[in-house]
XYZ file of C-alpha atoms in Angstrom:
206
model
C 108.988 90.425 103.563
C 106.544 91.964 101.199
C 107.236 91.475 97.591
C 108.274 94.541 95.493
C 107.716 94.995 91.719
C 110.124 97.640 90.131
C 107.966 99.313 87.591
C 110.482 101.946 86.430
C 112.409 101.500 83.134
C 116.189 101.975 82.793
C 117.387 105.746 82.565
C 120.413 105.852 80.328
C 121.565 107.176 76.977
C 119.310 104.377 75.331
C 116.128 105.671 76.897
C 113.738 107.069 74.476
C 112.331 110.602 74.602
C 109.679 112.565 72.673
C 111.303 113.587 69.321
C 113.123 116.663 69.900
C 113.090 116.447 73.708
C 116.479 116.343 75.583
C 118.124 112.937 75.541
C 120.154 111.627 78.399
C 123.697 112.281 78.568
C 126.374 111.815 81.443
C 129.993 112.918 81.990
C 132.464 112.740 84.566
C 132.803 116.200 86.332
C 135.211 115.024 88.985
C 137.172 111.858 88.510
C 138.733 109.808 91.356
C 142.441 110.026 91.379
C 145.476 111.048 93.384
C 144.001 114.718 93.783
C 140.344 113.746 94.039
C 138.810 111.085 96.391
C 135.464 110.636 94.516
C 133.726 110.323 91.070
C 131.084 112.841 90.594
C 128.966 112.895 87.438
C 127.217 115.756 85.648
C 123.869 114.565 83.868
C 121.728 116.261 81.318
C 117.974 114.832 80.671
C 114.506 115.686 80.102
C 112.410 115.479 83.192
C 110.120 113.331 81.180
C 112.617 110.670 80.771
C 111.835 107.064 82.025
C 109.024 106.624 84.601
C 107.920 110.150 85.312
C 105.263 112.374 87.135
C 103.788 115.295 84.954
C 102.948 118.379 86.718
C 100.177 120.807 85.794
C 102.831 123.311 84.605
C 103.355 120.840 81.649
C 100.163 121.348 80.142
C 98.942 124.752 81.681
C 101.116 127.981 81.385
C 99.996 128.948 85.110
C 99.929 125.295 86.520
C 101.957 124.184 89.468
C 105.430 123.008 89.128
C 106.175 119.507 90.251
C 107.937 120.388 93.412
C 104.882 122.276 94.631
C 102.581 119.068 94.372
C 101.094 117.288 97.272
C 102.978 113.778 97.598
C 99.742 112.043 98.884
C 98.707 110.750 95.313
C 102.048 109.179 94.818
C 101.935 106.863 97.861
C 99.317 104.457 98.923
C 96.961 101.745 97.619
C 96.487 101.382 93.974
C 94.853 99.189 91.509
C 96.411 97.766 88.306
C 94.056 97.146 85.500
C 94.924 95.103 82.423
C 93.830 96.487 79.147
C 95.780 94.416 76.695
C 95.419 94.879 73.128
C 92.534 97.490 73.293
C 93.856 99.601 70.366
C 94.934 103.147 70.162
C 92.721 104.350 73.156
C 91.790 102.853 76.410
C 88.113 103.485 76.453
C 85.569 103.137 79.295
C 84.480 99.844 78.329
C 88.172 98.506 78.641
C 88.289 99.388 82.502
C 84.678 98.776 83.394
C 85.618 95.281 84.762
C 87.644 96.810 87.466
C 85.801 99.794 88.991
C 84.349 98.244 91.934
C 85.798 99.795 95.274
C 88.579 101.657 93.372
C 91.611 102.846 95.543
C 92.684 106.390 94.958
C 95.316 105.230 92.412
C 94.990 103.453 89.088
C 97.610 101.970 87.051
C 96.614 100.884 83.406
C 98.685 98.133 81.628
C 98.097 98.395 77.831
C 101.172 96.523 76.358
C 102.289 92.906 76.910
C 105.784 94.345 76.759
C 106.561 97.783 77.762
C 107.706 99.951 74.959
C 109.021 103.747 74.843
C 108.330 103.838 71.244
C 106.717 107.310 70.360
C 105.528 106.171 67.026
C 103.019 103.847 68.286
C 101.332 103.452 71.650
C 98.138 103.308 73.544
C 96.752 106.367 75.055
C 93.720 107.187 77.342
C 90.396 108.434 75.955
C 89.626 111.727 77.777
C 86.249 110.127 78.869
C 87.964 107.474 80.627
C 89.890 109.839 82.692
C 86.574 111.890 83.468
C 85.005 108.635 84.511
C 87.951 107.737 86.931
C 87.519 111.239 88.292
C 83.929 110.360 89.499
C 85.498 107.484 91.399
C 87.513 109.763 93.599
C 90.724 108.615 91.941
C 93.763 111.116 92.627
C 96.309 109.449 90.368
C 96.306 107.520 86.964
C 99.363 105.797 85.645
C 99.829 104.147 82.235
C 102.686 101.945 80.671
C 103.077 104.202 77.672
C 105.055 107.450 77.039
C 101.789 109.725 77.485
C 98.024 109.745 78.214
C 97.587 111.472 74.760
C 98.604 110.157 71.346
C 101.858 111.468 70.158
C 100.207 113.454 67.325
C 97.810 115.342 69.497
C 98.119 119.030 69.824
C 94.864 119.800 71.984
C 96.108 117.144 74.547
C 92.405 116.436 75.688
C 93.380 113.784 78.176
C 96.090 115.887 79.793
C 93.215 118.772 80.117
C 90.998 116.251 81.634
C 93.799 115.785 84.350
C 93.966 119.382 84.872
C 90.147 119.803 84.974
C 89.797 117.217 87.741
C 93.216 118.094 89.659
C 94.442 114.461 88.803
C 98.116 113.402 89.176
C 99.644 111.262 86.470
C 102.517 108.783 86.053
C 103.444 107.790 82.505
C 106.246 105.382 81.090
C 105.670 102.771 83.459
C 106.847 99.100 83.311
C 103.790 96.715 84.231
C 104.879 93.562 82.067
C 105.273 91.454 85.463
C 102.432 92.818 87.296
C 99.242 90.829 87.705
C 95.945 92.684 87.849
C 94.912 93.592 91.394
C 95.624 95.703 94.382
C 98.984 97.064 95.612
C 100.826 99.689 97.413
C 102.292 102.368 94.968
C 105.499 104.484 95.956
C 106.495 106.647 93.039
C 107.566 110.063 94.762
C 108.767 112.945 92.236
C 111.751 114.939 93.128
C 111.129 118.430 94.699
C 112.255 120.180 91.520
C 110.351 123.773 92.342
C 110.488 125.024 88.736
C 110.161 121.813 86.695
C 107.074 120.657 84.684
C 107.730 117.201 85.427
C 110.043 114.759 87.447
C 111.519 111.228 86.916
C 110.298 108.816 89.733
C 111.587 105.468 90.877
C 108.257 103.761 90.827
C 107.586 100.608 92.626
C 104.728 98.464 93.590
C 104.673 96.519 96.990
C 102.150 93.705 97.879
C 99.665 94.830 100.454
């Protein structure tokens, strides 16, 4: 049986969200008992909680919602590239060692222990995204809350994703994943009006 790495953080009331965004909450809507055969919960959450796929609608007013996106980028061969301790931005030089024969999907590990800390994390330099686009990459993933720094207003890295029609996964957990090639499975929900979707992201050995 092929080995599987679960690269999704837990989603519960302790999951971090961008300051001001909707935190996770859950309550019982139906409770199992003499008059009800099941428990059914009602949940409230941001679509950017946990491991998630941003849609173009998140950073472009006329962008596609996540439910309209082609699923191909979220399923197939990928490469995990380690860029540990590289500072506030992953620059082109940090990934140069792993660019030969790239598959269509690239996941970048920046932290020794994944964190959802919005105060301090490594983002992607826009020129790094532009370079990956020239390598026929369709999806980029990262183990931090965003491809742009938390203080950014212009969101240059998200705008590079939009310009090159790249898909993105954020908030992955790559702590136990060695560098190398894998199969990625990280399908977003078919949320027809949403700007993002949580995913249950896994890697499977080829």
